[in-house]
Structure formats: C-alpha cells, structure tokens
CSV table of C-alpha atoms and ligand atoms in Angstrom, one decimal:
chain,number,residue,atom,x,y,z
A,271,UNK,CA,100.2,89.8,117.3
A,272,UNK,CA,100.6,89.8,121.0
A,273,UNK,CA,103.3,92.5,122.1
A,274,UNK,CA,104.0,93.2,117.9
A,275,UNK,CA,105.8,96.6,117.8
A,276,UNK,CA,103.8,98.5,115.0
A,277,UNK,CA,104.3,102.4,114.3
A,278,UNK,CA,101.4,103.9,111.8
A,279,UNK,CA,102.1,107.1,109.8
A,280,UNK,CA,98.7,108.9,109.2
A,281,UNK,CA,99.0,110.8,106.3
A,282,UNK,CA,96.7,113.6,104.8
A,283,UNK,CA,93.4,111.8,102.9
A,284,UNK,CA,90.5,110.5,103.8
A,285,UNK,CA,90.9,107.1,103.8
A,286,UNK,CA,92.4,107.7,107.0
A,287,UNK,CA,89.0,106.9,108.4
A,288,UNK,CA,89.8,103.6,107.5
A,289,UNK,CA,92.9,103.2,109.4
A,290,UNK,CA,91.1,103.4,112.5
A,291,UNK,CA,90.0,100.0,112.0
A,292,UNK,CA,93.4,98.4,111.5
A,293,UNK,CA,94.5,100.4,114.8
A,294,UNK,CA,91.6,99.0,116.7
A,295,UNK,CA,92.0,95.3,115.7
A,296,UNK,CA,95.9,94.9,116.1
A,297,UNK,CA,95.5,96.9,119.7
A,298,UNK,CA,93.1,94.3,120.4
A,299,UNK,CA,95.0,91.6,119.2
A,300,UNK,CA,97.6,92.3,121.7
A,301,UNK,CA,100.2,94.3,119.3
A,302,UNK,CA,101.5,97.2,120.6
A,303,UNK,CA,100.6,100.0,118.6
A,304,UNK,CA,101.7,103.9,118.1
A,305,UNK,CA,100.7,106.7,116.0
A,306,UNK,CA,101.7,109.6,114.2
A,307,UNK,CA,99.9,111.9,112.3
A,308,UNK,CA,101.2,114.7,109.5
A,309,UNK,CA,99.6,118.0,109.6
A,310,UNK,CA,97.3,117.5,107.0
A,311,UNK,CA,96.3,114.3,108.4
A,312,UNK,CA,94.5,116.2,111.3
A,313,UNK,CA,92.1,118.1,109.1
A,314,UNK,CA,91.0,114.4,108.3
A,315,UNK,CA,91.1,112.8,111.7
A,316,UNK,CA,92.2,113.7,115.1
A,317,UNK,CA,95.5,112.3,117.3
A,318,UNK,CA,92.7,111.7,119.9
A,319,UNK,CA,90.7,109.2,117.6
A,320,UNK,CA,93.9,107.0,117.3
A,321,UNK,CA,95.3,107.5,121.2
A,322,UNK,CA,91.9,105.8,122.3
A,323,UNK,CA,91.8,103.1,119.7
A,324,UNK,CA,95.3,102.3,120.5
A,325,UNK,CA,95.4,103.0,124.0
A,326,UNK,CA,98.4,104.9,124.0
A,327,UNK,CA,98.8,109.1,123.3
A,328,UNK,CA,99.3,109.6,119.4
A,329,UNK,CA,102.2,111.9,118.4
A,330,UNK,CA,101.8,115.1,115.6
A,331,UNK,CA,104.7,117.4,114.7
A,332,UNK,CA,104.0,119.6,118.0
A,333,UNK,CA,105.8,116.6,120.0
A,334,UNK,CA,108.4,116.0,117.6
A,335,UNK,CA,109.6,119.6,118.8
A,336,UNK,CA,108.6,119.6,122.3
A,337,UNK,CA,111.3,120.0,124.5
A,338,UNK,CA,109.4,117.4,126.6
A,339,UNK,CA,111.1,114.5,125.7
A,340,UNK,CA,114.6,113.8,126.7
A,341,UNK,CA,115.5,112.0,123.6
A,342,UNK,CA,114.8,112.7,120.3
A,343,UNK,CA,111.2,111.7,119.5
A,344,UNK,CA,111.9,110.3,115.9
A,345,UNK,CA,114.9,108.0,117.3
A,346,UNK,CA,113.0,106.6,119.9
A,347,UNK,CA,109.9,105.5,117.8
A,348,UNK,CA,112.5,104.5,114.7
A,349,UNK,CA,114.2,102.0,117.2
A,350,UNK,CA,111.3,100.8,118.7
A,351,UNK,CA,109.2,99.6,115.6
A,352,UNK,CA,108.9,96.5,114.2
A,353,UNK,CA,107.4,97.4,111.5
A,354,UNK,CA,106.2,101.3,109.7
A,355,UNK,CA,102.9,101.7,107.9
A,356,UNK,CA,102.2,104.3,106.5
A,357,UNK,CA,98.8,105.1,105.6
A,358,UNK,CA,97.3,106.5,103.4
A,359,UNK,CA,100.3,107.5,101.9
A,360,UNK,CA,99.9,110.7,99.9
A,361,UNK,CA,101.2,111.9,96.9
A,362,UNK,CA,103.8,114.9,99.1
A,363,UNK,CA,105.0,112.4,101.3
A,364,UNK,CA,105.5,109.4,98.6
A,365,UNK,CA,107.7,112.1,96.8
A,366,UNK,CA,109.7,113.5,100.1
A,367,UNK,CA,110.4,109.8,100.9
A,368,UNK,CA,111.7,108.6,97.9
A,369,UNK,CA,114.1,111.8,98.1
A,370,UNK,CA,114.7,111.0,101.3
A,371,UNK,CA,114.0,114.2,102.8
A,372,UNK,CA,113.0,114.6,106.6
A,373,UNK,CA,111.0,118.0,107.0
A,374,UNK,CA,108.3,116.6,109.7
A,375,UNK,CA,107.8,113.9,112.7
A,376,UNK,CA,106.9,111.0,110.0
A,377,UNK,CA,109.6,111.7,107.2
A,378,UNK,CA,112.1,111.4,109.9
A,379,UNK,CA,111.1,108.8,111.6
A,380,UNK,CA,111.2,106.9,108.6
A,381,UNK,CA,115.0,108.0,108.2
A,382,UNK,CA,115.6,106.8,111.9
A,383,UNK,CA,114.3,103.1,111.3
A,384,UNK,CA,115.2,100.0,109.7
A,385,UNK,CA,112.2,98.0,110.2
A,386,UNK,CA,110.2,97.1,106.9
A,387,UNK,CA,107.5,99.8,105.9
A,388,UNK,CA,104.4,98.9,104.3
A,389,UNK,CA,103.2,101.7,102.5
A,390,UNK,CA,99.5,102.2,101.3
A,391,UNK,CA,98.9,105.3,98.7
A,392,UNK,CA,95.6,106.7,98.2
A,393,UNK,CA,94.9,110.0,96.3
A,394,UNK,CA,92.7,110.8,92.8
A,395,UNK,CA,93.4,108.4,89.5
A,396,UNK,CA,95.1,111.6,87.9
A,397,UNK,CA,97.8,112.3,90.9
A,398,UNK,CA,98.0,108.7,91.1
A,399,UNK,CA,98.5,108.3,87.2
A,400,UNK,CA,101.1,111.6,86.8
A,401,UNK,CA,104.5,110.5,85.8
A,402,UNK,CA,106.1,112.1,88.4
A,403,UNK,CA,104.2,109.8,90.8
A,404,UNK,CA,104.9,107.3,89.1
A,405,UNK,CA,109.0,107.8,88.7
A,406,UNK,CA,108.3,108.4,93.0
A,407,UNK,CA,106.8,105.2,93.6
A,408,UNK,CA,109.0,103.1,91.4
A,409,UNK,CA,111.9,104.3,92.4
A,410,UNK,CA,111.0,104.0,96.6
A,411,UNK,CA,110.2,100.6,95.8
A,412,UNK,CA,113.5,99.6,94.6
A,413,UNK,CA,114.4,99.6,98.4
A,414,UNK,CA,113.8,96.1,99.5
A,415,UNK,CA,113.1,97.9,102.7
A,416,UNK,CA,109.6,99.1,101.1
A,417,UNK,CA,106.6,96.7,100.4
A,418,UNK,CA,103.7,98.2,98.4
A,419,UNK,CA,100.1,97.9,99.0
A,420,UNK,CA,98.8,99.0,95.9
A,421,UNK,CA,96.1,101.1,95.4
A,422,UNK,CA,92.6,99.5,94.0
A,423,UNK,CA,90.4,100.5,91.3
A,424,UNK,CA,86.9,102.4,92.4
A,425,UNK,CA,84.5,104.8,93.4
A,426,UNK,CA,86.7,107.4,95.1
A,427,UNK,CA,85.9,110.0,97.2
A,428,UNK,CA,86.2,112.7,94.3
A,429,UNK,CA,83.4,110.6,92.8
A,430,UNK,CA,85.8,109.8,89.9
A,431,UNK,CA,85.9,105.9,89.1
A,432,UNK,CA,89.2,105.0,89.1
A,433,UNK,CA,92.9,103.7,90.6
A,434,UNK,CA,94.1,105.6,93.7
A,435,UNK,CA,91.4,103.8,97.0
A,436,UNK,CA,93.7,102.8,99.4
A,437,UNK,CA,93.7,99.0,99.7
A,438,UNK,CA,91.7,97.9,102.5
A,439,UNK,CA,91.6,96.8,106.2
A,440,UNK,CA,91.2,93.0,105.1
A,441,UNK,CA,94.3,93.3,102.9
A,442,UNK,CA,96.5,95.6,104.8
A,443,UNK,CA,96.1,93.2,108.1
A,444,UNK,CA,97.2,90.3,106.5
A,445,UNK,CA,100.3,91.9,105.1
A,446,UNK,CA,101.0,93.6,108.3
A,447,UNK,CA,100.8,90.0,109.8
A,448,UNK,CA,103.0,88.7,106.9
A,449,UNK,CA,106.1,91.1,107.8
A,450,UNK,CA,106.0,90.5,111.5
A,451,UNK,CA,106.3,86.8,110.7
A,452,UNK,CA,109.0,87.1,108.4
A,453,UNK,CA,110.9,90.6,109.3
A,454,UNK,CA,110.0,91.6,105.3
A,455,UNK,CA,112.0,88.9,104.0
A,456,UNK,CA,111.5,88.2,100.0
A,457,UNK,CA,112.5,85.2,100.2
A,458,UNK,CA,110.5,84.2,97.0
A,459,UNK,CA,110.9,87.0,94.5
A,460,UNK,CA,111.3,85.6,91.0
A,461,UNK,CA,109.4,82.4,92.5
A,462,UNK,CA,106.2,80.8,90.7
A,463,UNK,CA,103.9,79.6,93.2
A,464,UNK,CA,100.6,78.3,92.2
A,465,UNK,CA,98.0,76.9,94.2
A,466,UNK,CA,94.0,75.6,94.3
A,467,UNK,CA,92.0,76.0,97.5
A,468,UNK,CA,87.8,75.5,98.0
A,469,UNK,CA,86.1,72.7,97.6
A,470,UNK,CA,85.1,71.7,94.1
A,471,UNK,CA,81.3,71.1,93.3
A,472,UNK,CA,80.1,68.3,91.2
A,473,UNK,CA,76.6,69.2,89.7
A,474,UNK,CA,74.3,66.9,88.4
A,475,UNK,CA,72.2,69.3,87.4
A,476,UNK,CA,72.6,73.1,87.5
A,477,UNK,CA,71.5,73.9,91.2
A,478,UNK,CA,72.4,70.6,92.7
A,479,UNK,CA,76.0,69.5,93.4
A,480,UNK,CA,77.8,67.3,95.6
A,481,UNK,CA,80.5,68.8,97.3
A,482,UNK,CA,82.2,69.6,100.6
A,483,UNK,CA,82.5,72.5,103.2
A,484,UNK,CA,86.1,73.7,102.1
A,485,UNK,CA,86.1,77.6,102.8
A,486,UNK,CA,89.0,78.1,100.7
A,487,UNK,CA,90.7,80.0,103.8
A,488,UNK,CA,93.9,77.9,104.0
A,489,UNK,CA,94.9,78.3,100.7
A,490,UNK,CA,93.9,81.8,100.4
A,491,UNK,CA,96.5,82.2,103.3
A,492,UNK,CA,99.0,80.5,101.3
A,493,UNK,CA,98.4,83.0,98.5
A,494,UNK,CA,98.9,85.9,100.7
A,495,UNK,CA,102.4,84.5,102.5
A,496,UNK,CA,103.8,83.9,99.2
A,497,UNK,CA,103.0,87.2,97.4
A,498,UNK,CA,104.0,88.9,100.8
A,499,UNK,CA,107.7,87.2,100.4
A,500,UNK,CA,107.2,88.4,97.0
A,501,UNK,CA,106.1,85.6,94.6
A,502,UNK,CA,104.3,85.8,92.0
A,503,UNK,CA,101.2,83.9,92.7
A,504,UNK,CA,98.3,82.2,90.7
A,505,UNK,CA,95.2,81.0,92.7
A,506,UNK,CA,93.2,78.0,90.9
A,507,UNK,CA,90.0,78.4,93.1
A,508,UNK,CA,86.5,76.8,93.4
A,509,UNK,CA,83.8,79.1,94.3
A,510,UNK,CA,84.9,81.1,97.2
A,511,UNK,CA,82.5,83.6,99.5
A,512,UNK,CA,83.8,87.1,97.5
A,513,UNK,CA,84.8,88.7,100.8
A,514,UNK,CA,87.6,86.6,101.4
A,515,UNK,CA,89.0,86.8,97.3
A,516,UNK,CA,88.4,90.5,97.5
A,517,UNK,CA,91.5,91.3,99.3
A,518,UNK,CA,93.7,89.4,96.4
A,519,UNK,CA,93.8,91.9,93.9
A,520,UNK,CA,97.7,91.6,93.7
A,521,UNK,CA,97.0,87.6,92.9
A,522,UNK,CA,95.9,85.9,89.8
A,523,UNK,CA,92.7,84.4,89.8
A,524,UNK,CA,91.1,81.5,88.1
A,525,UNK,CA,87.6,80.5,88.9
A,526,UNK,CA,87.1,77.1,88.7
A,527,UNK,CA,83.8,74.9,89.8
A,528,UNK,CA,84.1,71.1,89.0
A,529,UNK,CA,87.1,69.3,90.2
A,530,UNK,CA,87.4,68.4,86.0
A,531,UNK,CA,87.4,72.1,85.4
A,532,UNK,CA,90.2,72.2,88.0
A,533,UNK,CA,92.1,69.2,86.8
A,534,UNK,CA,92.3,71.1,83.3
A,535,UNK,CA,93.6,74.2,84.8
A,536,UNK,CA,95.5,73.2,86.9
A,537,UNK,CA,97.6,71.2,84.0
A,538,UNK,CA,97.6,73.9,82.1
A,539,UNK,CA,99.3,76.4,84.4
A,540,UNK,CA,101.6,73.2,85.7
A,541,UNK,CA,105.1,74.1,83.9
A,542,UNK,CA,105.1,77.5,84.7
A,543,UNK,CA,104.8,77.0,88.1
A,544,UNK,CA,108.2,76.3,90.6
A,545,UNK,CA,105.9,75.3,93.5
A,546,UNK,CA,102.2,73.8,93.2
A,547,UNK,CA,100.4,73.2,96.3
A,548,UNK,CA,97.2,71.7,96.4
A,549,UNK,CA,95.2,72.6,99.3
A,550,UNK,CA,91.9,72.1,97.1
A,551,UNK,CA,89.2,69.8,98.9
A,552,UNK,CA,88.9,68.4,95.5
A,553,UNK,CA,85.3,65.7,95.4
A,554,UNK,CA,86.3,62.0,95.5
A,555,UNK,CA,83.0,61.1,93.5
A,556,UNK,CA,81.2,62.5,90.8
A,557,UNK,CA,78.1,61.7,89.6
A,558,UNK,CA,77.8,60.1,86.1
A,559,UNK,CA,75.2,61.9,84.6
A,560,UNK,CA,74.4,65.5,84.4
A,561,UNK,CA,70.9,67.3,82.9
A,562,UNK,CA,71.2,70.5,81.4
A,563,UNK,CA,67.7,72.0,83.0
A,564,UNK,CA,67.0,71.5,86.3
A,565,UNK,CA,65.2,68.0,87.4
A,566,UNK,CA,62.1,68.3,88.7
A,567,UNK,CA,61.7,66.6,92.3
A,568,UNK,CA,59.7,63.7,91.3
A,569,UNK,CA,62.4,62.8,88.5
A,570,UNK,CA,65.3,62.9,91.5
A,571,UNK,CA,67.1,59.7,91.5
A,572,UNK,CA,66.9,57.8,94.8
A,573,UNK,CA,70.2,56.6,94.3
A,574,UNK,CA,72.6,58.9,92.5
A,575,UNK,CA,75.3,56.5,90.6
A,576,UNK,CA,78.3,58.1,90.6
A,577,UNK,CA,82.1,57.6,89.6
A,578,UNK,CA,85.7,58.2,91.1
A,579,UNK,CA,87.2,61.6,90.3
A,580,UNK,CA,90.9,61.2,88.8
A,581,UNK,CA,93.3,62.1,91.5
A,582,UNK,CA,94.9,65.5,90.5
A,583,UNK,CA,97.8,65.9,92.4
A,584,UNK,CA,98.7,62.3,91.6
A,585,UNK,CA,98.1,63.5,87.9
A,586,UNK,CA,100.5,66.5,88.7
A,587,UNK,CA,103.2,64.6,90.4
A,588,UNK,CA,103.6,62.6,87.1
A,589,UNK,CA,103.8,65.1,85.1
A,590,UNK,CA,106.0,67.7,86.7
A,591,UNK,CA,109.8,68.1,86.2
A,592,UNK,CA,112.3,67.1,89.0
A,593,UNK,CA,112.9,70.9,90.2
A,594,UNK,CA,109.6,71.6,90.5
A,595,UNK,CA,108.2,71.1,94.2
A,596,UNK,CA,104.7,69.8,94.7
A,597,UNK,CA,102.8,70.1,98.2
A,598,UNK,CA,99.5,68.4,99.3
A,599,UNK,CA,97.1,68.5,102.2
A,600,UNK,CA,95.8,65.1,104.0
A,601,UNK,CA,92.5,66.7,105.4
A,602,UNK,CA,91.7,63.7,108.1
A,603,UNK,CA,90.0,62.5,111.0
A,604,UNK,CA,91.1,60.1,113.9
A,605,UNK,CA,95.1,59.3,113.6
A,606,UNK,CA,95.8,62.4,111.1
A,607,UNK,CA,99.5,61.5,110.4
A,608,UNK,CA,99.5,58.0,109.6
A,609,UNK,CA,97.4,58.1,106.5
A,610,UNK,CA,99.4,61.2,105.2
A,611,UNK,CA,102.7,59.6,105.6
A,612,UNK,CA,100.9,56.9,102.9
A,613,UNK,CA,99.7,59.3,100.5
A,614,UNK,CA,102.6,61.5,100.4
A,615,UNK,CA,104.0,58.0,98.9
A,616,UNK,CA,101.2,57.6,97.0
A,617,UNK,CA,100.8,60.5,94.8
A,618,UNK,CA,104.1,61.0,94.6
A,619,UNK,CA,104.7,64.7,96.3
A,620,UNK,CA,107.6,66.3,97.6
A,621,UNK,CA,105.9,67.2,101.0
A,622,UNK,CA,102.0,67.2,103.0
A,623,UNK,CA,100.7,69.1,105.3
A,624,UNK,CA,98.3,66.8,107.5
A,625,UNK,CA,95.6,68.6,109.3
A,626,UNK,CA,92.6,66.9,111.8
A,627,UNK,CA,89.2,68.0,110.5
A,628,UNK,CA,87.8,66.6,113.6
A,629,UNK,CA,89.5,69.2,116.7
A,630,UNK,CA,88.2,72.2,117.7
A,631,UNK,CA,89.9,75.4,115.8
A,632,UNK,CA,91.2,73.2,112.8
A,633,UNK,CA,90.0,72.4,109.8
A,634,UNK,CA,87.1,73.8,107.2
A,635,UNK,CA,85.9,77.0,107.9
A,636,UNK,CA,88.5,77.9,110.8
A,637,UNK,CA,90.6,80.6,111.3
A,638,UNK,CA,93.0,78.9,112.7
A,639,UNK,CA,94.9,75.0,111.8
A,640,UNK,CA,97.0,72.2,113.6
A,641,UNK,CA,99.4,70.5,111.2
A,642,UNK,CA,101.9,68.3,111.3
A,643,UNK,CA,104.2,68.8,107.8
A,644,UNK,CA,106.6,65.6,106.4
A,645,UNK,CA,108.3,65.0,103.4
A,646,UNK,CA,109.8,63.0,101.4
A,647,UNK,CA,113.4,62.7,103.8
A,648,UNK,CA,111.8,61.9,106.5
A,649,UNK,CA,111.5,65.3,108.0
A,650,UNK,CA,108.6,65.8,110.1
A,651,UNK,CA,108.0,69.0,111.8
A,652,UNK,CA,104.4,69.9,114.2
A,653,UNK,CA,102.4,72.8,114.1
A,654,UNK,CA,100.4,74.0,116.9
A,655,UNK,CA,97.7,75.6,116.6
A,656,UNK,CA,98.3,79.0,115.1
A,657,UNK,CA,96.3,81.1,112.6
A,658,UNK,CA,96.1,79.8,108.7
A,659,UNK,CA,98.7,82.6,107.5
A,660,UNK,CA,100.9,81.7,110.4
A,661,UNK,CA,100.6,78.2,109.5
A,662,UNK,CA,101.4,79.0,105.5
A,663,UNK,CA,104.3,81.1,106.3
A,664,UNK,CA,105.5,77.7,108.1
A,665,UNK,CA,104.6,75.8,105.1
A,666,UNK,CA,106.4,78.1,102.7
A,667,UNK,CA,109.3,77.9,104.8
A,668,UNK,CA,109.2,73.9,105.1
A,669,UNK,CA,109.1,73.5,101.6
A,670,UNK,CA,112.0,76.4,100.6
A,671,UNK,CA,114.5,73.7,102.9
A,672,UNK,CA,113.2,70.8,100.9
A,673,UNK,CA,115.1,73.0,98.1
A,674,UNK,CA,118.1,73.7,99.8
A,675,UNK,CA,118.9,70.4,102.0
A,676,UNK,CA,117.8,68.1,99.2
A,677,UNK,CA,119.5,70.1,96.1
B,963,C5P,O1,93.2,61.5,99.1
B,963,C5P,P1,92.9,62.8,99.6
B,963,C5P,O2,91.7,63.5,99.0
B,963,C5P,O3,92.8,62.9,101.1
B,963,C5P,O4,94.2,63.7,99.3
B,963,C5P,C1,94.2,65.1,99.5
B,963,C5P,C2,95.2,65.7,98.6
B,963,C5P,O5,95.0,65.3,97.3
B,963,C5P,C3,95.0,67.2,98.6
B,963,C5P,O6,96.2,67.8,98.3
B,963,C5P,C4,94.0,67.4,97.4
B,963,C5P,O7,94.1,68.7,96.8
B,963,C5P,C5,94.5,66.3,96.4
B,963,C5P,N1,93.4,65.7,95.6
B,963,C5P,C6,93.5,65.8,94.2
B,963,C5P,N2,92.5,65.2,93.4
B,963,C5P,C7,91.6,64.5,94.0
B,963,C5P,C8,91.5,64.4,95.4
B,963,C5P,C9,92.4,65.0,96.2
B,963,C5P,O8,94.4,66.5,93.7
B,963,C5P,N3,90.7,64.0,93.2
C-alpha cells in the first residue's frame, strides 16, 4: 500500500472505534492516509485519535471553513484521493449522498472526487431495514462509482440481534486493497466464478486423516478479487481456520472435507460457472478403508493401503463447455515451471498458475506467493513476490485476456 492515497469519512456511530484499526494498519503499511470526521462522529471519537494513528492532523467541519487554507479544503482532499471510505456510514449521510447534497466537509468532498468510494453502513436492524433506507442505498449504488460493504448480521450495540454491524477490519482491508489494484474496475459483473481452495482430508477413521498443510489463503484471495470486480462468487472449500472465511459473507460457501466430497460438488456447481479455478491442495491418495468408530491404537495399521484419488480438474476439463475457462495451480518444489507446463497439457486447462512451495514467503500458509502463470498460447507471464490478493488480481486479469485474445 506504500504511498496509497486513502481519504476516510468518519461518520456518526460507534463502530467508528473500529475504524481506528483500519487507519493504523494501512498508515503502517506505507499508504498515505487522511481523515475526516462529521460532527456527530466526534461525540464517538476524537480527530486526535485518527491524526495520531495516521500521522497526519485529521480534518472536522471547523477546517472545512477556516479561512486557513488557501484553497478550498474539499477540492484539495477530492483530487488527492485514490480512494473514499466512508465509515461507518450512517443512515443521514447515506440519504444526503444519494441526493447528492453537500451540507458539511464529507458530503462535499464526496461531490469534489472521482475516486471509487467504498462505503460501510452501520446503524440499528430497523433504520437499516426502513424503506426509505433502503430506496437510499439502492439507488447510491447504481453509481458504478460506489462499492458496498454490506452490513453483517449480529449482536449490535443496541443489544438488538440483527443486520446493521458494520462489516469488519478483516473485510474492509481487503476491499480497500482490491480498489487500489484495480481503480474500482467491475470488470466481472455478470461473471460466475467458482473456485475450491484448502487442502482436502482423507479420513480413515473419524479423527485421523491424511492430508496436507493448504491454508486455504490463496484461494480465499481469489474469492475476494473476484467479488471486489463484482462477480458473483461460489467458494467450494475444505475445512478452513473460521477467521479467514469470516470475512466472506458476500461469497457463497460450501464446506467440503474429502477430496470425493469435493469432486461431487464441484461437478455439480460446474455448468453454472464461466470461470472454475482450482486452487484446492486436493490429496493424491486415499486410504481404502474407512471405520465408522475410532480405532483403537493397538488395531492401527502399520501400513495404511491406500488408493489414487481421481484427478478433479482433469474430470472438469472434460466435462466443461468450450467457453467456459478452467484455471489450475502446480504447487511444486525444485524447477516449478517445467512440471506445470506438462500438466497444464495434461489435464486439459485453459491456464496454471505455478507456485514454489519450497522459497521463503511462498506457498502454504503464506501471506504472500511467487508465480509464474502460462496458458494454453504460449503466454507466460512472472510474478514476483507480492501478496496472495495482489497475486489473484493478476490471475483474474491473465485469465479475462485468455477470453479476449483467444475469442
Ligand atoms: O497434479 P497436481 O496435484 O500437482 O495438480 C494440481 C492441480 O490439480 C490443482 O489445480 C489441484 O486443485 C488439481 N487437482 C485435482 N484433483 C486431484 C489433484 C489435484 O483437481 N486429485
């Protein structure tokens, strides 16, 4: 995010609090970061809270007058962003700025940018749920320029159980991320991507499995980029730490734990999908028989037989129609390109996305991945090391000229 240009409004709830967080990390991360604060917002959270945690002075409608600055506050911050977030985004504002009206420092700041806006509502389930709300949020967001982060379901702060918590740190940053890669495009409205990520588990009895150390992370990141560019997504995933699939409430989800279980679902959901990637670390080998209870120790096999698990994606590839686009991932060791250029062949896909296992910041469990991406013409295209939703944006973005150089 290093020198990102990223302008938060601050409206009037208390989820502000939670902002503080975002503000912290992206200063840290090197991104440039201003804040503005409604009225109402300061009997929640004060502009020095924010100037420390973004190391720069935080702005309220006392500067927007001041005769202090030599050019209008609102047209200097409007130019300089690179992106608006406004959060929390309360019910007043919401309805001012699908009016378009411009009665304080954030409302017309918003009028004096073009950058994208991600906007982040929070109030109680029944302001949330009223019509008129409604008709305001619907209608905002049929400006392309607008990009919702949708309010959860929960324990609220009115102690009512319901929609209207402000979506969280972990999902706001990667969306924030998302539109400074891609400048808000939507390149994939109308698109159904569907993809598998974790590593399956292969029990042979009910608490003992072979399986692999697949975090799920890369294709959780493909998720993300894809319903940031606005896709609509399905995620076919083996089990997955619930903090990282908590943030995907905008994503369809389905649990899977055995690579068979996979396989099935995966089929299933095949011919609705226009892309299929399969960044699954799906087992090679199963074992051939499976007991109900759990074995005791002295009953443990010393050798476990086991069979070959059918390769899905191969499976996929023959099924699938010609405009459909499928993607795989060649997790390897040693020469990481060679063997990837053979299985793209091999299992018949449209494009791979080869990745060492085997270098430091790469691989299971990392934040980050080194890739080198090939397909089917020949093209071959190196990623450096970058973080896993940088690295998906990329791979999205590989596979959408696939469509239009080879169509
Ligand atoms: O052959 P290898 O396991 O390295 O291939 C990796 C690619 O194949 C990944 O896209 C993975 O999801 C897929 N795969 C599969 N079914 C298997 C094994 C791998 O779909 N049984």
């Amino acid at each position: 995010m290093q020198g990102k240009r990223i302008l938060f409004g601050i409206g009037g709830g208390i989820a502000a609090y939670k902002v503080c967080h975002l503000v912290s990390a992206l200063a840290k991360s090197g991104a440039e970061v201003r804040v503005m604060l409604t009225k109402s917002a300061q009997s929640f959270i004060t502009p020095l809270t924010f100037a420390t945690l973004s190391r720069h002075a935080a702005y309220t409608d006392d500067d927007f007058w001041s005769p202090a600055h030599h050019r209008p506050l609102h047209i200097e911050l409007g130019e300089w962003a690179e992106l608006f977030v406004i959060a929390p985004l309360t019910a007043n504002t919401l309805a001012k700025l699908s009016y378009g009206m411009a009665d304080n420092l954030l409302t017309n700041t918003v009028l004096a940018s073009i950058c994208p806006v991600l906007l982040a509502p929070a109030m109680n389930t029944d302001m949330w749920e009223q019509q008129s709300v409604q008709r305001n949020w619907n209608q905002l967001l049929l400006d392309s320029r607008y990009h919702a982060a949708n309010p959860g379901a929960g324990i609220l702060a009115c102690d009512r159980v319901g929609t209207g918590r402000m979506a969280e740190p972990e999902e706001l940053l990667p969306h924030i991320q998302s539109l400074l890669y891609t400048g808000g495009t939507r390149d994939l409205t109308g698109k159904h991507i569907l993809i598998s990520a974790g590593g399956t588990r292969e029990h042979f009895d009910p608490v003992r499995f072979i399986g692999n150390p697949s975090t799920g992370k890369m294709g959780i990141a493909i998720a993300q980029a894809a319903l940031h560019r606005g896709a609509n997504v399905t995620l076919v995933h083996a089990p997955i730490d619930a903090h990282l699939l908590a943030p995907l409430k905008s994503i369809r989800l389905v649990p899977v734990t055995s690579s068979a279980d996979m396989r099935h679902v995966m089929r299933e959901h095949l011919l609705d999908a226009d892309w299929i990637v399969m960044s699954a670390a799906v087992g090679d080998v199963q074992p051939t028989l499976y007991s109900a209870e759990k074995l005791p120790k002295k009953d443990l096999p010393i050798a476990l037989p086991l069979e070959p698990i059918p390769d899905i994606v191969a499976e996929l590839a023959a099924l699938k129609r010609p405009d459909q686009r499928l993607i795989g991932f060649a997790a390897q060791t040693g020469d990481f390109v060679t063997p990837a250029i053979a299985k793209l062949e091999r299992k018949g896909l449209d494009a791979i996305a080869a990745n060492p296992v085997d270098q430091p910041n790469s691989g299971f469990g990392s934040d980050t991945n080194h890739a080198v991406f090939l397909d089917r013409t020949g093209r071959h295209v190196e990623i450096p090391s970058c973080s896993k939703l940088e690295m998906a944006h990329r791979l999205l973005s590989f596979v959408d000229a696939i469509d239009n150089v080879n169509r």
